[in-house]
Amino acid sequence: MSVLRHRARLGCSERPDRLEEECAVFGVFAPGEDVARMTCFGLQALQHRGQESAGIAVGDGETMMAAKDLGLVTQVFDEATLAALEGFVAVGHVRYSTSGGAASWEAAQPHISAIDDVLIALAHNGTLVNTAALRARLVRDGVQLRAGTDSEAAAKLIGQVTQKTHHLRNGIRHAMEAIEGAYAMVLASPDALYAFRDPNGIRPLCIGELPQGRGWVVSSETCGLDIVGATYVRDVEPGEIVRFNAEGVHSEQGVPAGRRASCIFEYVYFARPDSVIDHQSVYQARRSLGRILAQEAPAEADLVLGVPDSGVPSALGFAAESGISYADGIVKNRYVGRTFIEPTQAMRQLGIRLKLNPLPSVIRGKRLVVIDDSIVRGNTSKKLVQMLRDAGAAEVHLRIVSPEVKWPCFYGIDTDTRDQLIAANMSLDEMNAWIGSDSLAFISLEGLRAAVPDARHQGFCDACFTGDYPVAIPEALAAKSFSTKKDFEDVYAEGAKGADV
Ligand code: SF4
């Protein structure tokens, strides 16, 4: 086993004023294929879900080799690194880590651990809510922990039972029985790929097949399948374990499925528009969000603008429904992201202009409807409205295609504490006045649900809008994010509403 370690870099990253994904996973089982290269391309397609570190582990039947580092996929992997990763099974990961503290090489995934003399590599998208209890239990059992991540705790739990039974599936089942929260995981042993998902199916995970039976691919989103030429087959079901090895594909229920609670925000913002989740097109859902919002909150205006990228399909839907022309009035700089190069203080004062720039020739003198995906703290919306007024807009009517974000997420999305969420602390009129828009409206929860038809299963997680958490949040964890006693009472008065653990 060897791990190629590149130069470590320090992350900068101010806390962003929007909800941020915390990871994506990718896995391949394909004898005879360049699985490291395929995983590298898959991770590039999933880069929007995490930009702070990237890693790939490859198994060749006997051992495993891994490379990981801080940075974008293209910064971490080059031809020489990929050429060193030979094998036929691979897992990969991109990470966004602000909620877990500063980016660190140790926390980068896949997490590698040894079960006796067999190496496994685990990659995780999501957040466990009972990590502290799990870690205490592992320490009591004499297990050494180093990385301090959810993935390490899960890998050690898997190792405990696998060591005794010599079957990885038993170890995975044991871990799934113990861990609580949101997880979509891929695991590679030297000769097999495993994919498993939490009993509520909170974070997405899909399966694809390569042409001519060349192998199998697992990805957080279908855009990761597309880039390697795999055909979307289905999603990993809640609580399911799927194994891919030389014997074929084997599926079993690791733990009973609970209340179905797929993250509805994937359709609004997190996922790429060309992805399909649970057989539902993200792009079409965003078009529908705009169309429904136009019915719920019409505005007298000359142009509809979308805040790139996620606001654009919704703006097209709003325009089609309202009859108001759509215009590309805001241009996004695609190459300024979460980088490791600090902007100067003077550049920082440009704020939102580092990423978005208005087109004065399009918007001057016009009454605008501006469609955005969400408002978290409100600072970005305030700057956006000012920027559009500075560019000559006559009026700015802000329309948001998610309901008010009033509650923190504990399931793999980086959110502020409640006292920093603007909608948890201001009325609609107060928000409108503070942001400086001429009018402000959010889509209703019913409107959001109608835009994402619940055809195949029974439900979504919408806890950041409702406080209805599908997996109970331990009070110690909630205490860090709920700012008032009333917050506790809202969630704990009747137990965590709908909790199934
Ligand atoms: S709380 Fe919100 S962001 Fe988090 S999983 Fe639920 S719907 Fe998604």
PDB file of C-alpha atoms in Angstrom, residues 142-388:
ATOM      1  CA  GLY A 142      -9.633  -0.111  22.190  1.00  0.00           C
ATOM      2  CA  VAL A 143      -9.811   1.098  18.574  1.00  0.00           C
ATOM      3  CA  GLN A 144      -7.283   3.802  17.664  1.00  0.00           C
ATOM      4  CA  LEU A 145      -8.744   6.847  15.886  1.00  0.00           C
ATOM      5  CA  ARG A 146      -6.650   9.423  14.080  1.00  0.00           C
ATOM      6  CA  ALA A 147      -8.511  11.347  11.386  1.00  0.00           C
ATOM      7  CA  GLY A 148     -11.476  12.492  13.459  1.00  0.00           C
ATOM      8  CA  THR A 149     -13.909  12.064  10.564  1.00  0.00           C
ATOM      9  CA  ASP A 150     -17.238  10.294  10.173  1.00  0.00           C
ATOM     10  CA  SER A 151     -15.630   8.099   7.542  1.00  0.00           C
ATOM     11  CA  GLU A 152     -12.950   6.885   9.914  1.00  0.00           C
ATOM     12  CA  ALA A 153     -15.579   5.952  12.516  1.00  0.00           C
ATOM     13  CA  ALA A 154     -17.620   4.094   9.878  1.00  0.00           C
ATOM     14  CA  ALA A 155     -14.546   2.289   8.531  1.00  0.00           C
ATOM     15  CA  LYS A 156     -13.529   1.155  12.021  1.00  0.00           C
ATOM     16  CA  LEU A 157     -17.033  -0.138  12.732  1.00  0.00           C
ATOM     17  CA  ILE A 158     -16.944  -2.066   9.472  1.00  0.00           C
ATOM     18  CA  GLY A 159     -13.550  -3.470  10.446  1.00  0.00           C
ATOM     19  CA  GLN A 160     -14.735  -4.675  13.869  1.00  0.00           C
ATOM     20  CA  VAL A 161     -17.193  -7.242  12.525  1.00  0.00           C
ATOM     21  CA  THR A 162     -15.378  -8.024   9.281  1.00  0.00           C
ATOM     22  CA  GLN A 163     -12.393  -9.104  11.365  1.00  0.00           C
ATOM     23  CA  LYS A 164     -14.532 -11.651  13.207  1.00  0.00           C
ATOM     24  CA  THR A 165     -16.674 -12.926  10.311  1.00  0.00           C
ATOM     25  CA  HIS A 166     -14.284 -12.399   7.363  1.00  0.00           C
ATOM     26  CA  HIS A 167     -17.179 -10.966   5.346  1.00  0.00           C
ATOM     27  CA  LEU A 168     -17.168  -7.277   4.448  1.00  0.00           C
ATOM     28  CA  ARG A 169     -20.931  -7.297   3.946  1.00  0.00           C
ATOM     29  CA  ASN A 170     -21.376  -8.311   7.586  1.00  0.00           C
ATOM     30  CA  GLY A 171     -19.114  -5.463   8.629  1.00  0.00           C
ATOM     31  CA  ILE A 172     -21.014  -2.955   6.494  1.00  0.00           C
ATOM     32  CA  ARG A 173     -24.334  -4.165   7.892  1.00  0.00           C
ATOM     33  CA  HIS A 174     -22.951  -3.832  11.419  1.00  0.00           C
ATOM     34  CA  ALA A 175     -21.864  -0.252  10.708  1.00  0.00           C
ATOM     35  CA  MET A 176     -25.223   0.641   9.151  1.00  0.00           C
ATOM     36  CA  GLU A 177     -26.984  -0.609  12.266  1.00  0.00           C
ATOM     37  CA  ALA A 178     -24.816   1.633  14.436  1.00  0.00           C
ATOM     38  CA  ILE A 179     -24.516   4.862  12.459  1.00  0.00           C
ATOM     39  CA  GLU A 180     -27.259   7.478  12.304  1.00  0.00           C
ATOM     40  CA  GLY A 181     -27.614  10.350   9.893  1.00  0.00           C
ATOM     41  CA  ALA A 182     -27.095  10.883   6.194  1.00  0.00           C
ATOM     42  CA  TYR A 183     -24.659   8.724   4.293  1.00  0.00           C
ATOM     43  CA  ALA A 184     -24.071   7.675   0.727  1.00  0.00           C
ATOM     44  CA  MET A 185     -20.895   5.601   0.823  1.00  0.00           C
ATOM     45  CA  VAL A 186     -18.702   3.719  -1.608  1.00  0.00           C
ATOM     46  CA  LEU A 187     -16.112   1.245  -0.388  1.00  0.00           C
ATOM     47  CA  ALA A 188     -13.407  -0.582  -2.317  1.00  0.00           C
ATOM     48  CA  SER A 189     -11.577  -3.681  -1.174  1.00  0.00           C
ATOM     49  CA  PRO A 190      -8.752  -4.984  -3.394  1.00  0.00           C
ATOM     50  CA  ASP A 191     -11.264  -6.971  -5.470  1.00  0.00           C
ATOM     51  CA  ALA A 192     -14.763  -5.527  -4.982  1.00  0.00           C
ATOM     52  CA  LEU A 193     -16.798  -2.342  -4.920  1.00  0.00           C
ATOM     53  CA  TYR A 194     -19.595  -1.726  -2.408  1.00  0.00           C
ATOM     54  CA  ALA A 195     -22.203   1.044  -2.365  1.00  0.00           C
ATOM     55  CA  PHE A 196     -24.633   1.673   0.483  1.00  0.00           C
ATOM     56  CA  ARG A 197     -27.031   4.390   1.522  1.00  0.00           C
ATOM     57  CA  ASP A 198     -28.713   5.452   4.762  1.00  0.00           C
ATOM     58  CA  PRO A 199     -32.199   4.102   5.549  1.00  0.00           C
ATOM     59  CA  ASN A 200     -33.826   7.446   4.723  1.00  0.00           C
ATOM     60  CA  GLY A 201     -31.990   7.901   1.399  1.00  0.00           C
ATOM     61  CA  ILE A 202     -31.082  11.489   2.266  1.00  0.00           C
ATOM     62  CA  ARG A 203     -28.055  11.966   0.038  1.00  0.00           C
ATOM     63  CA  PRO A 204     -28.178  10.730  -3.580  1.00  0.00           C
ATOM     64  CA  LEU A 205     -26.313   7.708  -4.958  1.00  0.00           C
ATOM     65  CA  CYS A 206     -26.923   6.116  -8.340  1.00  0.00           C
ATOM     66  CA  ILE A 207     -25.721   3.090 -10.306  1.00  0.00           C
ATOM     67  CA  GLY A 208     -24.685   3.021 -13.952  1.00  0.00           C
ATOM     68  CA  GLU A 209     -23.485   0.317 -16.322  1.00  0.00           C
ATOM     69  CA  LEU A 210     -20.661   0.654 -18.833  1.00  0.00           C
ATOM     70  CA  PRO A 211     -21.367  -0.383 -22.453  1.00  0.00           C
ATOM     71  CA  GLN A 212     -20.822  -4.013 -23.559  1.00  0.00           C
ATOM     72  CA  GLY A 213     -20.878  -5.232 -19.972  1.00  0.00           C
ATOM     73  CA  ARG A 214     -17.472  -3.635 -19.298  1.00  0.00           C
ATOM     74  CA  GLY A 215     -18.315  -2.848 -15.703  1.00  0.00           C
ATOM     75  CA  TRP A 216     -20.244  -0.830 -13.178  1.00  0.00           C
ATOM     76  CA  VAL A 217     -20.121   2.742 -11.927  1.00  0.00           C
ATOM     77  CA  VAL A 218     -21.570   4.347  -8.795  1.00  0.00           C
ATOM     78  CA  SER A 219     -21.869   8.110  -8.497  1.00  0.00           C
ATOM     79  CA  SER A 220     -23.421  10.806  -6.338  1.00  0.00           C
ATOM     80  CA  GLU A 221     -25.091  12.158  -9.475  1.00  0.00           C
ATOM     81  CA  THR A 222     -25.834  10.866 -12.941  1.00  0.00           C
ATOM     82  CA  CYS A 223     -23.597  13.552 -14.488  1.00  0.00           C
ATOM     83  CA  GLY A 224     -20.726  11.415 -13.125  1.00  0.00           C
ATOM     84  CA  LEU A 225     -22.050   8.426 -15.082  1.00  0.00           C
ATOM     85  CA  ASP A 226     -22.480  10.407 -18.287  1.00  0.00           C
ATOM     86  CA  ILE A 227     -18.878  11.556 -18.431  1.00  0.00           C
ATOM     87  CA  VAL A 228     -17.547   7.978 -18.482  1.00  0.00           C
ATOM     88  CA  GLY A 229     -20.189   6.699 -20.894  1.00  0.00           C
ATOM     89  CA  ALA A 230     -22.154   4.690 -18.319  1.00  0.00           C
ATOM     90  CA  THR A 231     -25.921   4.321 -18.598  1.00  0.00           C
ATOM     91  CA  TYR A 232     -28.031   5.215 -15.571  1.00  0.00           C
ATOM     92  CA  VAL A 233     -29.620   2.028 -14.225  1.00  0.00           C
ATOM     93  CA  ARG A 234     -31.173   3.069 -10.913  1.00  0.00           C
ATOM     94  CA  ASP A 235     -30.492   4.689  -7.551  1.00  0.00           C
ATOM     95  CA  VAL A 236     -29.156   2.749  -4.582  1.00  0.00           C
ATOM     96  CA  GLU A 237     -32.239   2.235  -2.422  1.00  0.00           C
ATOM     97  CA  PRO A 238     -32.425   3.481   1.175  1.00  0.00           C
ATOM     98  CA  GLY A 239     -30.736   0.974   3.491  1.00  0.00           C
ATOM     99  CA  GLU A 240     -29.452  -1.120   0.551  1.00  0.00           C
ATOM    100  CA  ILE A 241     -25.958  -2.592   0.133  1.00  0.00           C
ATOM    101  CA  VAL A 242     -24.870  -3.319  -3.449  1.00  0.00           C
ATOM    102  CA  ARG A 243     -21.680  -5.268  -4.148  1.00  0.00           C
ATOM    103  CA  PHE A 244     -19.917  -5.434  -7.519  1.00  0.00           C
ATOM    104  CA  ASN A 245     -17.225  -8.093  -8.012  1.00  0.00           C
ATOM    105  CA  ALA A 246     -16.125 -10.836 -10.395  1.00  0.00           C
ATOM    106  CA  GLU A 247     -19.256 -12.830  -9.537  1.00  0.00           C
ATOM    107  CA  GLY A 248     -21.521  -9.994 -10.678  1.00  0.00           C
ATOM    108  CA  VAL A 249     -23.856  -7.659  -8.824  1.00  0.00           C
ATOM    109  CA  HIS A 250     -25.340  -8.585  -5.471  1.00  0.00           C
ATOM    110  CA  SER A 251     -27.938  -6.544  -3.597  1.00  0.00           C
ATOM    111  CA  GLU A 252     -29.232  -6.924  -0.071  1.00  0.00           C
ATOM    112  CA  GLN A 253     -31.065  -4.812   2.473  1.00  0.00           C
ATOM    113  CA  GLY A 254     -28.411  -3.792   5.014  1.00  0.00           C
ATOM    114  CA  VAL A 255     -30.903  -2.154   7.379  1.00  0.00           C
ATOM    115  CA  PRO A 256     -34.668  -1.714   6.998  1.00  0.00           C
ATOM    116  CA  ALA A 257     -35.654   1.350   4.986  1.00  0.00           C
ATOM    117  CA  GLY A 258     -37.055   4.161   7.138  1.00  0.00           C
ATOM    118  CA  ARG A 259     -39.175   7.167   6.257  1.00  0.00           C
ATOM    119  CA  ARG A 260     -38.084   8.191   2.773  1.00  0.00           C
ATOM    120  CA  ALA A 261     -36.406  11.595   3.038  1.00  0.00           C
ATOM    121  CA  SER A 262     -34.330  12.457  -0.034  1.00  0.00           C
ATOM    122  CA  CYS A 263     -32.858  15.950   0.185  1.00  0.00           C
ATOM    123  CA  ILE A 264     -35.236  18.196  -1.772  1.00  0.00           C
ATOM    124  CA  PHE A 265     -32.574  20.908  -1.995  1.00  0.00           C
ATOM    125  CA  GLU A 266     -30.661  18.746  -4.468  1.00  0.00           C
ATOM    126  CA  TYR A 267     -33.270  19.724  -7.065  1.00  0.00           C
ATOM    127  CA  VAL A 268     -33.148  23.426  -6.167  1.00  0.00           C
ATOM    128  CA  TYR A 269     -29.436  24.037  -5.991  1.00  0.00           C
ATOM    129  CA  PHE A 270     -26.915  21.311  -5.156  1.00  0.00           C
ATOM    130  CA  ALA A 271     -27.155  18.912  -8.078  1.00  0.00           C
ATOM    131  CA  ARG A 272     -26.085  19.731 -11.607  1.00  0.00           C
ATOM    132  CA  PRO A 273     -29.026  20.515 -13.905  1.00  0.00           C
ATOM    133  CA  ASP A 274     -28.056  17.666 -16.242  1.00  0.00           C
ATOM    134  CA  SER A 275     -28.380  15.111 -13.442  1.00  0.00           C
ATOM    135  CA  VAL A 276     -31.327  12.827 -12.764  1.00  0.00           C
ATOM    136  CA  ILE A 277     -32.158  11.890  -9.178  1.00  0.00           C
ATOM    137  CA  ASP A 278     -34.625   9.098  -8.487  1.00  0.00           C
ATOM    138  CA  HIS A 279     -35.636   9.243 -12.165  1.00  0.00           C
ATOM    139  CA  GLN A 280     -36.488  12.962 -11.839  1.00  0.00           C
ATOM    140  CA  SER A 281     -34.666  15.486 -14.058  1.00  0.00           C
ATOM    141  CA  VAL A 282     -33.070  18.260 -12.012  1.00  0.00           C
ATOM    142  CA  TYR A 283     -33.368  20.688 -14.954  1.00  0.00           C
ATOM    143  CA  GLN A 284     -37.082  20.037 -15.416  1.00  0.00           C
ATOM    144  CA  ALA A 285     -37.659  20.417 -11.671  1.00  0.00           C
ATOM    145  CA  ARG A 286     -35.944  23.834 -11.789  1.00  0.00           C
ATOM    146  CA  ARG A 287     -38.064  24.914 -14.780  1.00  0.00           C
ATOM    147  CA  SER A 288     -41.169  23.877 -12.834  1.00  0.00           C
ATOM    148  CA  LEU A 289     -40.027  25.815  -9.763  1.00  0.00           C
ATOM    149  CA  GLY A 290     -39.896  28.999 -11.840  1.00  0.00           C
ATOM    150  CA  ARG A 291     -43.241  28.305 -13.464  1.00  0.00           C
ATOM    151  CA  ILE A 292     -44.961  27.697 -10.112  1.00  0.00           C
ATOM    152  CA  LEU A 293     -43.323  30.743  -8.532  1.00  0.00           C
ATOM    153  CA  ALA A 294     -44.630  32.903 -11.393  1.00  0.00           C
ATOM    154  CA  GLN A 295     -48.136  31.709 -10.502  1.00  0.00           C
ATOM    155  CA  GLU A 296     -47.654  32.201  -6.770  1.00  0.00           C
ATOM    156  CA  ALA A 297     -45.828  35.542  -6.823  1.00  0.00           C
ATOM    157  CA  PRO A 298     -46.228  37.414 -10.127  1.00  0.00           C
ATOM    158  CA  ALA A 299     -44.459  40.733 -10.688  1.00  0.00           C
ATOM    159  CA  GLU A 300     -44.894  43.679 -13.048  1.00  0.00           C
ATOM    160  CA  ALA A 301     -41.582  43.765 -14.893  1.00  0.00           C
ATOM    161  CA  ASP A 302     -39.814  44.097 -18.244  1.00  0.00           C
ATOM    162  CA  LEU A 303     -37.240  41.292 -17.951  1.00  0.00           C
ATOM    163  CA  VAL A 304     -36.656  38.058 -16.043  1.00  0.00           C
ATOM    164  CA  LEU A 305     -33.033  37.357 -15.011  1.00  0.00           C
ATOM    165  CA  GLY A 306     -31.647  34.206 -13.419  1.00  0.00           C
ATOM    166  CA  VAL A 307     -28.720  34.259 -10.997  1.00  0.00           C
ATOM    167  CA  PRO A 308     -26.253  31.822 -12.596  1.00  0.00           C
ATOM    168  CA  ASP A 309     -26.050  28.920 -12.611  1.00  0.00           C
ATOM    169  CA  SER A 310     -28.876  27.328 -10.656  1.00  0.00           C
ATOM    170  CA  GLY A 311     -31.287  30.266 -11.018  1.00  0.00           C
ATOM    171  CA  VAL A 312     -31.257  30.211 -14.826  1.00  0.00           C
ATOM    172  CA  PRO A 313     -33.558  27.226 -15.562  1.00  0.00           C
ATOM    173  CA  SER A 314     -36.033  28.578 -12.984  1.00  0.00           C
ATOM    174  CA  ALA A 315     -35.860  32.027 -14.600  1.00  0.00           C
ATOM    175  CA  LEU A 316     -36.696  30.424 -17.953  1.00  0.00           C
ATOM    176  CA  GLY A 317     -39.691  28.729 -16.315  1.00  0.00           C
ATOM    177  CA  PHE A 318     -40.792  32.008 -14.713  1.00  0.00           C
ATOM    178  CA  ALA A 319     -40.475  33.824 -18.043  1.00  0.00           C
ATOM    179  CA  ALA A 320     -42.438  31.193 -19.955  1.00  0.00           C
ATOM    180  CA  GLU A 321     -45.256  31.221 -17.410  1.00  0.00           C
ATOM    181  CA  SER A 322     -45.427  35.011 -16.949  1.00  0.00           C
ATOM    182  CA  GLY A 323     -44.914  36.021 -20.568  1.00  0.00           C
ATOM    183  CA  ILE A 324     -42.103  38.394 -19.504  1.00  0.00           C
ATOM    184  CA  SER A 325     -38.967  38.133 -21.657  1.00  0.00           C
ATOM    185  CA  TYR A 326     -35.955  36.283 -20.278  1.00  0.00           C
ATOM    186  CA  ALA A 327     -32.552  37.982 -20.576  1.00  0.00           C
ATOM    187  CA  ASP A 328     -28.966  37.045 -19.758  1.00  0.00           C
ATOM    188  CA  GLY A 329     -28.347  40.094 -17.590  1.00  0.00           C
ATOM    189  CA  ILE A 330     -25.876  38.594 -15.094  1.00  0.00           C
ATOM    190  CA  VAL A 331     -22.629  36.957 -16.198  1.00  0.00           C
ATOM    191  CA  LYS A 332     -20.791  34.490 -14.004  1.00  0.00           C
ATOM    192  CA  ASN A 333     -17.033  34.218 -13.802  1.00  0.00           C
ATOM    193  CA  ARG A 334     -16.704  30.425 -13.842  1.00  0.00           C
ATOM    194  CA  TYR A 335     -13.059  30.383 -12.851  1.00  0.00           C
ATOM    195  CA  VAL A 336     -13.340  32.114  -9.492  1.00  0.00           C
ATOM    196  CA  GLY A 337     -14.504  29.555  -7.019  1.00  0.00           C
ATOM    197  CA  ARG A 338     -13.347  28.189  -3.755  1.00  0.00           C
ATOM    198  CA  THR A 339      -9.705  28.610  -4.543  1.00  0.00           C
ATOM    199  CA  PHE A 340      -6.588  28.401  -2.469  1.00  0.00           C
ATOM    200  CA  ILE A 341      -5.462  31.834  -3.555  1.00  0.00           C
ATOM    201  CA  GLU A 342      -6.585  34.591  -1.218  1.00  0.00           C
ATOM    202  CA  PRO A 343      -8.059  37.668  -2.914  1.00  0.00           C
ATOM    203  CA  THR A 344      -6.523  40.921  -1.720  1.00  0.00           C
ATOM    204  CA  GLN A 345      -8.518  43.037   0.710  1.00  0.00           C
ATOM    205  CA  ALA A 346      -9.278  45.520  -2.079  1.00  0.00           C
ATOM    206  CA  MET A 347     -10.591  42.696  -4.252  1.00  0.00           C
ATOM    207  CA  ARG A 348     -12.585  41.318  -1.354  1.00  0.00           C
ATOM    208  CA  GLN A 349     -14.432  44.622  -1.139  1.00  0.00           C
ATOM    209  CA  LEU A 350     -15.688  43.981  -4.651  1.00  0.00           C
ATOM    210  CA  GLY A 351     -17.584  41.145  -2.959  1.00  0.00           C
ATOM    211  CA  ILE A 352     -20.072  39.494  -5.223  1.00  0.00           C
ATOM    212  CA  ARG A 353     -18.400  41.043  -8.306  1.00  0.00           C
ATOM    213  CA  LEU A 354     -15.640  38.469  -8.032  1.00  0.00           C
ATOM    214  CA  LYS A 355     -18.212  35.936  -9.208  1.00  0.00           C
ATOM    215  CA  LEU A 356     -21.091  37.819 -10.848  1.00  0.00           C
ATOM    216  CA  ASN A 357     -21.118  40.820 -13.153  1.00  0.00           C
ATOM    217  CA  PRO A 358     -24.232  42.600 -14.509  1.00  0.00           C
ATOM    218  CA  LEU A 359     -24.712  43.592 -18.140  1.00  0.00           C
ATOM    219  CA  PRO A 360     -25.709  47.290 -17.962  1.00  0.00           C
ATOM    220  CA  SER A 361     -26.613  47.387 -21.660  1.00  0.00           C
ATOM    221  CA  VAL A 362     -29.299  44.757 -20.989  1.00  0.00           C
ATOM    222  CA  ILE A 363     -30.747  45.953 -17.691  1.00  0.00           C
ATOM    223  CA  ARG A 364     -30.427  49.758 -17.744  1.00  0.00           C
ATOM    224  CA  GLY A 365     -33.816  51.387 -17.167  1.00  0.00           C
ATOM    225  CA  LYS A 366     -35.581  48.009 -16.922  1.00  0.00           C
ATOM    226  CA  ARG A 367     -37.833  46.609 -14.216  1.00  0.00           C
ATOM    227  CA  LEU A 368     -36.286  43.244 -13.339  1.00  0.00           C
ATOM    228  CA  VAL A 369     -37.565  40.011 -11.841  1.00  0.00           C
ATOM    229  CA  VAL A 370     -34.465  38.285 -10.502  1.00  0.00           C
ATOM    230  CA  ILE A 371     -34.686  34.540  -9.771  1.00  0.00           C
ATOM    231  CA  ASP A 372     -32.294  33.017  -7.228  1.00  0.00           C
ATOM    232  CA  ASP A 373     -32.209  29.588  -5.610  1.00  0.00           C
ATOM    233  CA  SER A 374     -32.140  30.492  -1.919  1.00  0.00           C
ATOM    234  CA  ILE A 375     -31.386  33.110   0.709  1.00  0.00           C
ATOM    235  CA  VAL A 376     -29.296  32.061   3.698  1.00  0.00           C
ATOM    236  CA  ARG A 377     -27.906  35.083   5.548  1.00  0.00           C
ATOM    237  CA  GLY A 378     -29.041  37.631   2.971  1.00  0.00           C
ATOM    238  CA  ASN A 379     -25.704  39.397   2.463  1.00  0.00           C
ATOM    239  CA  THR A 380     -25.296  38.136  -1.100  1.00  0.00           C
ATOM    240  CA  SER A 381     -28.871  39.107  -2.037  1.00  0.00           C
ATOM    241  CA  LYS A 382     -28.317  42.595  -0.616  1.00  0.00           C
ATOM    242  CA  LYS A 383     -25.133  43.045  -2.659  1.00  0.00           C
ATOM    243  CA  LEU A 384     -26.778  41.603  -5.759  1.00  0.00           C
ATOM    244  CA  VAL A 385     -29.683  44.051  -5.591  1.00  0.00           C
ATOM    245  CA  GLN A 386     -27.311  46.983  -5.078  1.00  0.00           C
ATOM    246  CA  MET A 387     -25.126  45.814  -7.961  1.00  0.00           C
ATOM    247  CA  LEU A 388     -28.142  45.673 -10.292  1.00  0.00           C
TER     248      LEU A 388
END
